Amino acid sequence: MIPVLTPEQSAAWDASAQSGGIAIEALMESAGRGAAAVITARLPDALRLGVLVAVGTGHNGGDGWVVARALHALGLSVWVTSVAGDRRPLTAAAAARALQSRVREVAPDGPWPGVGLVVDAVLGTGATGRPRDEVARLMGRLTDLEVPVVAIDGPTGLDLANGVSAGALQALMTITFGGYRRGHLLARDEVGDLVVVDIGLPPVPAEWPRLLTDLDAALHLVPFSSKSYKGTRGRVVVIGGDAGMVGAARLASRAAFAVGAGLVHLVAPPESIAALGEAEPDLQTLAHPFDGPIDGRLADLLTNANAVILGPGMGRRPGRTAWVAACAALGTAPLLIDADGLIALQGDAELLSRIAAARPVVITPHAGEFRALFPELANGSGVDPW
């Protein structure tokens, strides 16, 4: 699985590569050449019209100079425009090699040739806040070209720590290296198609988060034997769907069937069960209120389940916290807490931690639910929510 990094982790990863004997110059060369290979494979028609590579003074700019030199070596028309300022030593060396190879440079405020593609290598992973004046002016000119933009690491103006855009350039495609940055996954409209290039970095620490893709999830599914039947294919219990809110619980139940569950039980109040009886005849149902004591039938279901989904459309009436906690205390199967189940736990992250200590837990909050559940992590305090 591909790691999902903070900018600090990205810097630490580069440092670990250097301490392991991988020169940072080699990583920059691999990054630039890898990005050039992706661009030539995916955007050949735009390349034929010429390429303008916009570079900054940091290592992201160095990657851009390598991209320009690699594309120029293919006989393509390439120009580089650079933000004014002192270049970092590696970037200066990359620029010198490109210029010695006859890559052409044009001033950021001068006339530019007509091109069919822009490569944005101005600001990289560690950039935060609103771009300074000269960068902002360059961004404005690049936007005015109205041609596709390929971003290296991330679009200039996008904070890759949190996905906050400060007027970021809109990228058709973003090419990054080794792993995703969190901002990539939170700002997909600005990032465009996201491509990760392996440049030879060492393995990341096991505790760093990774993105679970559809393919990764599929690899965890055990193939059915020819003798399989519903009783051997797993039992999923979905708890949710208060009166007038059965849609999410119904979709979760259908999804459980779609991935191969043999038995799916929906637990909901009596009026919801009555409404679903004819619509979903393959569902097992249990009428049970979302408050008060848990009766023996529900306790048996939760104890014998292979997976539990708790919360979709469950409602937010008083008393839900204790009821959710009571359900979560029954059984040891993997538990997915969603929607109103998360709202029931708001302000009590310690309770969630206790639940997760006793069984595997997945939570699926949208931004508002995350803020309600972890307010101290959503207010810019700098505490790492991952």
CSV table of C-alpha atoms in Angstrom, one decimal:
chain,number,residue,atom,x,y,z
A,1,MET,CA,0.0,0.0,0.0
A,2,ILE,CA,1.2,3.5,-0.8
A,3,PRO,CA,2.1,5.6,2.3
A,4,VAL,CA,0.3,8.9,3.1
A,5,LEU,CA,2.8,11.4,4.5
A,6,THR,CA,3.0,14.7,6.2
A,7,PRO,CA,5.6,17.2,4.9
A,8,GLU,CA,7.7,16.4,8.0
A,9,GLN,CA,7.6,12.7,7.2
A,10,SER,CA,8.5,13.4,3.6
A,11,ALA,CA,11.6,15.3,4.7
A,12,ALA,CA,12.5,12.5,7.2
A,13,TRP,CA,12.1,10.0,4.4
A,14,ASP,CA,14.6,11.9,2.3
A,15,ALA,CA,16.9,12.1,5.2
A,16,SER,CA,16.7,8.4,5.9
A,17,ALA,CA,17.5,7.7,2.2
A,18,GLN,CA,20.7,9.9,2.5
A,19,SER,CA,21.7,8.2,5.8
A,20,GLY,CA,21.3,4.9,4.0
A,21,GLY,CA,23.7,5.9,1.2
A,22,ILE,CA,21.3,7.2,-1.4
A,23,ALA,CA,22.5,10.6,-2.6
A,24,ILE,CA,19.9,13.4,-2.7
A,25,GLU,CA,21.2,14.3,-6.2
A,26,ALA,CA,20.3,10.8,-7.3
A,27,LEU,CA,16.7,11.2,-5.9
A,28,MET,CA,16.3,14.5,-7.7
A,29,GLU,CA,17.5,13.0,-11.0
A,30,SER,CA,15.2,10.0,-10.6
A,31,ALA,CA,12.3,12.3,-9.7
A,32,GLY,CA,12.7,14.6,-12.7
A,33,ARG,CA,13.3,11.7,-15.2
A,34,GLY,CA,10.4,9.8,-13.8
A,35,ALA,CA,8.1,12.8,-14.1
A,36,ALA,CA,9.3,13.4,-17.7
A,37,ALA,CA,8.5,9.7,-18.5
A,38,VAL,CA,4.9,10.1,-17.1
A,39,ILE,CA,4.3,13.3,-19.1
A,40,THR,CA,5.6,11.9,-22.4
A,41,ALA,CA,3.4,8.8,-21.9
A,42,ARG,CA,0.2,10.6,-21.0
A,43,LEU,CA,0.3,14.0,-22.8
A,44,PRO,CA,2.1,13.5,-26.1
A,45,ASP,CA,-0.1,15.8,-28.1
A,46,ALA,CA,0.3,18.7,-25.7
A,47,LEU,CA,4.1,18.1,-25.6
A,48,ARG,CA,4.4,18.6,-29.4
A,49,LEU,CA,3.2,22.2,-29.0
A,50,GLY,CA,6.0,23.0,-26.6
A,51,VAL,CA,6.5,23.0,-22.8
A,52,LEU,CA,7.1,25.8,-20.3
A,53,VAL,CA,8.6,24.6,-17.1
A,54,ALA,CA,8.1,27.0,-14.2
A,55,VAL,CA,10.6,26.4,-11.4
A,56,GLY,CA,11.2,27.8,-7.9
A,57,THR,CA,14.5,28.1,-6.0
A,58,GLY,CA,14.0,25.0,-3.8
A,59,HIS,CA,14.4,21.3,-4.5
A,60,ASN,CA,11.0,21.2,-6.3
A,61,GLY,CA,12.6,23.6,-8.8
A,62,GLY,CA,15.5,21.3,-9.1
A,63,ASP,CA,13.1,18.5,-10.1
A,64,GLY,CA,11.7,20.9,-12.7
A,65,TRP,CA,15.1,21.6,-14.2
A,66,VAL,CA,15.7,17.8,-14.5
A,67,VAL,CA,12.3,17.5,-16.2
A,68,ALA,CA,13.2,20.2,-18.7
A,69,ARG,CA,16.6,18.6,-19.5
A,70,ALA,CA,14.9,15.2,-20.0
A,71,LEU,CA,12.2,16.5,-22.3
A,72,HIS,CA,14.8,18.6,-24.2
A,73,ALA,CA,16.9,15.5,-24.8
A,74,LEU,CA,13.9,14.0,-26.6
A,75,GLY,CA,14.0,16.8,-29.1
A,76,LEU,CA,11.0,18.6,-27.7
A,77,SER,CA,10.7,22.4,-27.5
A,78,VAL,CA,11.2,23.3,-23.8
A,79,TRP,CA,11.6,26.6,-22.0
A,80,VAL,CA,12.2,27.3,-18.3
A,81,THR,CA,11.0,30.3,-16.4
A,82,SER,CA,12.4,30.7,-12.9
A,83,VAL,CA,11.4,32.6,-9.8
A,84,ALA,CA,14.0,35.2,-8.8
A,85,GLY,CA,16.2,34.4,-5.7
A,86,ASP,CA,19.1,32.4,-4.5
A,87,ARG,CA,18.8,28.8,-5.6
A,88,ARG,CA,19.5,26.0,-3.2
A,89,PRO,CA,22.9,24.3,-4.1
A,90,LEU,CA,21.3,21.2,-5.6
A,91,THR,CA,18.8,23.2,-7.6
A,92,ALA,CA,21.6,25.5,-8.9
A,93,ALA,CA,23.6,22.4,-10.0
A,94,ALA,CA,20.5,21.0,-11.8
A,95,ALA,CA,19.9,24.3,-13.5
A,96,ALA,CA,23.5,24.5,-14.6
A,97,ARG,CA,23.3,21.0,-16.2
A,98,ALA,CA,20.1,21.9,-18.0
A,99,LEU,CA,21.5,25.2,-19.4
A,100,GLN,CA,24.7,23.4,-20.5
A,101,SER,CA,22.4,21.0,-22.4
A,102,ARG,CA,21.0,24.0,-24.2
A,103,VAL,CA,17.6,24.2,-22.4
A,104,ARG,CA,16.3,27.7,-23.0
A,105,GLU,CA,15.4,30.1,-20.2
A,106,VAL,CA,12.9,32.9,-20.4
A,107,ALA,CA,12.3,35.7,-17.9
A,108,PRO,CA,9.2,35.3,-15.6
A,109,ASP,CA,8.0,38.8,-16.6
A,110,GLY,CA,9.2,38.7,-20.2
A,111,PRO,CA,7.7,37.4,-23.4
A,112,TRP,CA,7.0,33.7,-23.5
A,113,PRO,CA,6.7,31.4,-26.5
A,114,GLY,CA,3.4,29.7,-27.3
A,115,VAL,CA,3.3,26.3,-25.6
A,116,GLY,CA,0.8,23.4,-25.2
A,117,LEU,CA,1.7,22.5,-21.6
A,118,VAL,CA,3.0,24.0,-18.4
A,119,VAL,CA,5.0,22.0,-15.8
A,120,ASP,CA,4.6,23.6,-12.4
A,121,ALA,CA,7.7,23.0,-10.3
A,122,VAL,CA,7.6,26.2,-8.3
A,123,LEU,CA,6.7,25.2,-4.7
A,124,GLY,CA,6.9,21.7,-3.3
A,125,THR,CA,5.8,19.6,-0.3
A,126,GLY,CA,6.9,22.0,2.5
A,127,ALA,CA,5.3,25.2,1.2
A,128,THR,CA,2.6,26.8,3.4
A,129,GLY,CA,0.5,29.9,3.3
A,130,ARG,CA,-0.2,32.3,0.5
A,131,PRO,CA,2.6,32.4,-2.1
A,132,ARG,CA,4.8,35.6,-2.0
A,133,ASP,CA,4.3,38.3,-4.5
A,134,GLU,CA,6.7,37.2,-7.2
A,135,VAL,CA,5.4,33.6,-7.1
A,136,ALA,CA,1.8,34.9,-7.1
A,137,ARG,CA,2.5,37.0,-10.2
A,138,LEU,CA,4.0,34.0,-12.0
A,139,MET,CA,1.0,31.9,-11.0
A,140,GLY,CA,-1.2,34.5,-12.6
A,141,ARG,CA,0.7,34.5,-15.9
A,142,LEU,CA,0.7,30.7,-16.0
A,143,THR,CA,-3.1,30.7,-15.4
A,144,ASP,CA,-3.6,33.2,-18.2
A,145,LEU,CA,-1.9,30.7,-20.7
A,146,GLU,CA,-5.0,28.5,-20.5
A,147,VAL,CA,-3.1,25.3,-21.2
A,148,PRO,CA,-3.0,22.1,-19.2
A,149,VAL,CA,-0.8,22.2,-16.1
A,150,VAL,CA,1.2,19.2,-14.7
A,151,ALA,CA,2.3,19.8,-11.1
A,152,ILE,CA,5.4,18.3,-9.6
A,153,ASP,CA,4.8,17.3,-6.0
A,154,GLY,CA,1.7,19.5,-5.9
A,155,PRO,CA,0.1,22.6,-7.5
A,156,THR,CA,1.7,25.8,-6.4
A,157,GLY,CA,-0.5,27.4,-3.7
A,158,LEU,CA,-1.7,24.1,-2.3
A,159,ASP,CA,-0.7,23.2,1.3
A,160,LEU,CA,0.2,19.5,1.0
A,161,ALA,CA,-0.1,19.1,4.8
A,162,ASN,CA,-3.9,19.8,4.9
A,163,GLY,CA,-5.2,20.4,1.4
A,164,VAL,CA,-5.9,24.1,2.0
A,165,SER,CA,-5.6,26.1,-1.3
A,166,ALA,CA,-4.3,29.7,-1.4
A,167,GLY,CA,-5.4,30.3,-5.0
A,168,ALA,CA,-3.6,27.1,-6.1
A,169,LEU,CA,-3.0,26.5,-9.8
A,170,GLN,CA,-5.5,23.9,-11.2
A,171,ALA,CA,-3.5,20.9,-12.3
A,172,LEU,CA,-4.6,18.4,-14.9
A,173,MET,CA,-2.2,16.0,-13.4
A,174,THR,CA,0.1,15.9,-10.3
A,175,ILE,CA,3.2,13.8,-10.2
A,176,THR,CA,4.6,13.0,-6.8
A,177,PHE,CA,7.3,10.7,-5.5
A,178,GLY,CA,7.2,7.6,-3.2
A,179,GLY,CA,3.9,8.3,-1.6
A,180,TYR,CA,0.9,10.5,-1.3
A,181,ARG,CA,0.8,13.7,0.8
A,182,ARG,CA,-2.3,14.3,2.8
A,183,GLY,CA,-3.1,17.4,0.9
A,184,HIS,CA,-3.3,15.4,-2.3
A,185,LEU,CA,-6.2,13.3,-1.0
A,186,LEU,CA,-8.0,16.3,0.5
A,187,ALA,CA,-7.8,18.6,-2.6
A,188,ARG,CA,-8.4,16.3,-5.5
A,189,ASP,CA,-10.0,19.1,-7.6
A,190,GLU,CA,-6.8,21.1,-7.5
A,191,VAL,CA,-4.5,18.0,-7.9
A,192,GLY,CA,-6.2,16.4,-10.9
A,193,ASP,CA,-5.0,12.9,-11.8
A,194,LEU,CA,-2.5,11.8,-9.1
A,195,VAL,CA,0.5,9.7,-10.2
A,196,VAL,CA,3.1,8.3,-7.7
A,197,VAL,CA,6.5,7.6,-9.1
A,198,ASP,CA,8.9,5.2,-7.3
A,199,ILE,CA,12.3,6.9,-7.1
A,200,GLY,CA,14.1,4.3,-4.9
A,201,LEU,CA,13.4,5.6,-1.5
A,202,PRO,CA,13.8,3.1,1.4
A,203,PRO,CA,10.7,1.5,3.0
A,204,VAL,CA,8.7,3.7,5.3
A,205,PRO,CA,8.3,2.9,9.0
A,206,ALA,CA,5.5,0.3,9.6
A,207,GLU,CA,3.5,2.7,11.8
A,208,TRP,CA,3.1,5.4,9.1
A,209,PRO,CA,-0.4,5.5,7.5
A,210,ARG,CA,-1.0,4.0,4.1
A,211,LEU,CA,-3.9,4.4,1.7
A,212,LEU,CA,-6.1,1.4,1.3
A,213,THR,CA,-7.1,1.2,-2.3
A,214,ASP,CA,-9.9,-0.9,-3.9
A,215,LEU,CA,-7.2,-3.3,-5.2
A,216,ASP,CA,-5.6,-3.5,-1.7
A,217,ALA,CA,-9.0,-4.3,-0.2
A,218,ALA,CA,-9.7,-6.9,-2.8
A,219,LEU,CA,-6.5,-8.7,-1.9
A,220,HIS,CA,-7.9,-9.3,1.6
A,221,LEU,CA,-11.0,-11.1,0.3
A,222,VAL,CA,-10.8,-14.9,0.5
A,223,PRO,CA,-11.9,-16.6,-2.7
A,224,PHE,CA,-15.1,-18.6,-2.3
A,225,SER,CA,-14.8,-22.4,-2.5
A,226,SER,CA,-17.2,-24.3,-4.7
A,227,LYS,CA,-18.9,-25.6,-1.5
A,228,SER,CA,-19.5,-22.1,-0.1
A,229,TYR,CA,-23.0,-21.2,1.1
A,230,LYS,CA,-24.5,-18.3,3.0
A,231,GLY,CA,-23.5,-19.6,6.4
A,232,THR,CA,-19.8,-19.8,5.5
A,233,ARG,CA,-19.5,-16.4,3.8
A,234,GLY,CA,-19.8,-14.2,6.8
A,235,ARG,CA,-22.4,-12.4,8.8
A,236,VAL,CA,-22.6,-8.6,8.7
A,237,VAL,CA,-24.8,-6.7,11.2
A,238,VAL,CA,-25.8,-3.1,10.2
A,239,ILE,CA,-27.3,-0.9,13.0
A,240,GLY,CA,-28.9,2.2,11.7
A,241,GLY,CA,-31.9,3.6,9.9
A,242,ASP,CA,-34.0,5.5,12.4
A,243,ALA,CA,-37.5,6.5,11.3
A,244,GLY,CA,-37.4,8.4,8.0
A,245,MET,CA,-33.6,7.8,7.7
A,246,VAL,CA,-33.3,4.3,6.3
A,247,GLY,CA,-31.4,5.1,3.1
A,248,ALA,CA,-27.8,5.0,4.4
A,249,ALA,CA,-28.4,1.8,6.4
A,250,ARG,CA,-30.1,0.2,3.4
A,251,LEU,CA,-27.2,1.1,1.1
A,252,ALA,CA,-24.7,-0.3,3.7
A,253,SER,CA,-26.6,-3.5,3.7
A,254,ARG,CA,-26.7,-3.8,0.0
A,255,ALA,CA,-23.0,-3.1,-0.2
A,256,ALA,CA,-22.3,-5.9,2.3
A,257,PHE,CA,-24.1,-8.3,-0.1
A,258,ALA,CA,-22.2,-6.9,-3.0
A,259,VAL,CA,-18.8,-7.8,-1.5
A,260,GLY,CA,-19.9,-11.3,-0.8
A,261,ALA,CA,-21.4,-11.5,2.7
A,262,GLY,CA,-23.7,-14.5,3.1
A,263,LEU,CA,-26.0,-13.1,5.8
A,264,VAL,CA,-26.7,-9.4,6.4
A,265,HIS,CA,-28.8,-8.3,9.4
A,266,LEU,CA,-30.3,-4.8,9.6
A,267,VAL,CA,-31.1,-3.6,13.2
A,268,ALA,CA,-33.5,-0.7,13.2
A,269,PRO,CA,-36.7,0.6,15.0
A,270,PRO,CA,-39.9,-1.3,14.2
A,271,GLU,CA,-41.3,1.4,11.8
A,272,SER,CA,-38.1,1.3,9.7
A,273,ILE,CA,-38.2,-2.5,9.6
A,274,ALA,CA,-41.8,-2.4,8.4
A,275,ALA,CA,-40.9,0.0,5.6
A,276,LEU,CA,-38.0,-2.2,4.4
A,277,GLY,CA,-39.7,-5.5,4.6
A,278,GLU,CA,-40.9,-5.7,1.0
A,279,ALA,CA,-38.1,-3.6,-0.5
A,280,GLU,CA,-35.2,-5.8,0.8
A,281,PRO,CA,-36.6,-9.3,1.1
A,282,ASP,CA,-33.0,-10.8,1.3
A,283,LEU,CA,-32.2,-8.8,4.4
A,284,GLN,CA,-32.5,-10.4,7.9
A,285,THR,CA,-34.1,-7.8,10.1
A,286,LEU,CA,-34.4,-7.2,13.8
A,287,ALA,CA,-36.7,-4.5,15.2
A,288,HIS,CA,-35.0,-2.9,18.2
A,289,PRO,CA,-35.1,0.7,19.5
A,290,PHE,CA,-31.9,2.7,19.6
A,291,ASP,CA,-32.1,3.4,23.4
A,292,GLY,CA,-32.8,1.4,26.6
A,293,PRO,CA,-31.3,-2.0,27.3
A,294,ILE,CA,-30.0,-4.3,24.6
A,295,ASP,CA,-32.1,-7.4,24.5
A,296,GLY,CA,-30.8,-10.9,24.1
A,297,ARG,CA,-31.5,-11.2,20.4
A,298,LEU,CA,-29.3,-8.2,19.5
A,299,ALA,CA,-26.6,-9.3,22.0
A,300,ASP,CA,-26.5,-12.7,20.2
A,301,LEU,CA,-26.2,-11.0,16.8
A,302,LEU,CA,-23.4,-8.8,17.8
A,303,THR,CA,-21.5,-11.6,19.6
A,304,ASN,CA,-21.7,-13.9,16.5
A,305,ALA,CA,-21.2,-11.2,13.8
A,306,ASN,CA,-18.1,-11.3,11.5
A,307,ALA,CA,-18.4,-7.5,11.0
A,308,VAL,CA,-20.6,-4.7,12.4
A,309,ILE,CA,-21.5,-1.4,10.9
A,310,LEU,CA,-22.8,1.0,13.5
A,311,GLY,CA,-24.4,4.4,13.0
A,312,PRO,CA,-25.7,5.2,9.5
A,313,GLY,CA,-28.9,7.1,9.8
A,314,MET,CA,-29.1,6.2,13.5
A,315,GLY,CA,-30.3,9.6,14.6
A,316,ARG,CA,-28.9,11.9,17.2
A,317,ARG,CA,-31.4,11.7,20.1
A,318,PRO,CA,-30.2,12.0,23.7
A,319,GLY,CA,-28.8,8.8,25.2
A,320,ARG,CA,-27.2,7.6,22.0
A,321,THR,CA,-23.7,7.7,23.5
A,322,ALA,CA,-24.4,5.0,26.1
A,323,TRP,CA,-26.3,2.9,23.6
A,324,VAL,CA,-23.5,3.0,21.0
A,325,ALA,CA,-20.9,2.1,23.7
A,326,ALA,CA,-23.0,-0.8,24.9
A,327,CYS,CA,-23.3,-2.2,21.3
A,328,ALA,CA,-19.5,-1.7,20.7
A,329,ALA,CA,-18.8,-3.7,23.9
A,330,LEU,CA,-20.4,-6.8,22.5
A,331,GLY,CA,-18.3,-9.1,20.3
A,332,THR,CA,-14.8,-8.8,19.0
A,333,ALA,CA,-15.5,-8.6,15.2
A,334,PRO,CA,-14.2,-5.6,13.2
A,335,LEU,CA,-16.4,-2.6,13.8
A,336,LEU,CA,-17.1,0.2,11.4
A,337,ILE,CA,-18.5,3.4,13.1
A,338,ASP,CA,-20.1,5.8,10.7
A,339,ALA,CA,-22.2,9.0,10.7
A,340,ASP,CA,-24.5,9.3,13.7
A,341,GLY,CA,-22.5,6.6,15.5
A,342,LEU,CA,-19.5,9.0,15.4
A,343,ILE,CA,-21.6,12.0,16.5
A,344,ALA,CA,-22.8,9.9,19.5
A,345,LEU,CA,-19.1,9.7,20.5
A,346,GLN,CA,-18.3,13.4,20.0
A,347,GLY,CA,-16.3,14.9,22.8
A,348,ASP,CA,-15.3,11.5,24.1
A,349,ALA,CA,-12.3,10.4,22.1
A,350,GLU,CA,-11.2,8.4,25.2
A,351,LEU,CA,-14.3,6.2,24.8
A,352,LEU,CA,-13.4,5.6,21.1
A,353,SER,CA,-9.9,4.7,22.2
A,354,ARG,CA,-11.2,2.1,24.6
A,355,ILE,CA,-13.5,0.6,22.0
A,356,ALA,CA,-10.6,0.4,19.5
A,357,ALA,CA,-8.3,-1.2,22.1
A,358,ALA,CA,-10.8,-4.2,22.4
A,359,ARG,CA,-11.4,-4.9,18.7
A,360,PRO,CA,-10.5,-3.6,15.2
A,361,VAL,CA,-12.2,-0.3,14.5
A,362,VAL,CA,-12.7,1.7,11.3
A,363,ILE,CA,-14.2,5.2,11.4
A,364,THR,CA,-15.5,7.0,8.3
A,365,PRO,CA,-16.0,10.7,9.3
A,366,HIS,CA,-16.7,13.5,6.8
A,367,ALA,CA,-15.1,16.8,7.8
A,368,GLY,CA,-18.0,17.9,10.1
A,369,GLU,CA,-18.1,14.6,11.9
A,370,PHE,CA,-14.3,14.7,12.3
A,371,ARG,CA,-14.5,18.2,13.9
A,372,ALA,CA,-17.2,17.0,16.3
A,373,LEU,CA,-15.3,13.9,17.3
A,374,PHE,CA,-11.8,15.5,17.5
A,375,PRO,CA,-12.3,19.3,18.0
A,376,GLU,CA,-8.8,19.7,19.3
A,377,LEU,CA,-7.4,18.2,16.1
A,378,ALA,CA,-9.5,20.3,13.7
A,379,ASN,CA,-8.8,23.8,15.0
A,380,GLY,CA,-5.2,24.2,13.7
A,381,SER,CA,-3.7,23.2,17.0
A,382,GLY,CA,-0.9,21.4,15.3
A,383,VAL,CA,-1.8,18.1,16.9
A,384,ASP,CA,-1.4,15.2,14.5
A,385,PRO,CA,-4.8,13.6,14.0
A,386,TRP,CA,-3.3,10.5,12.4
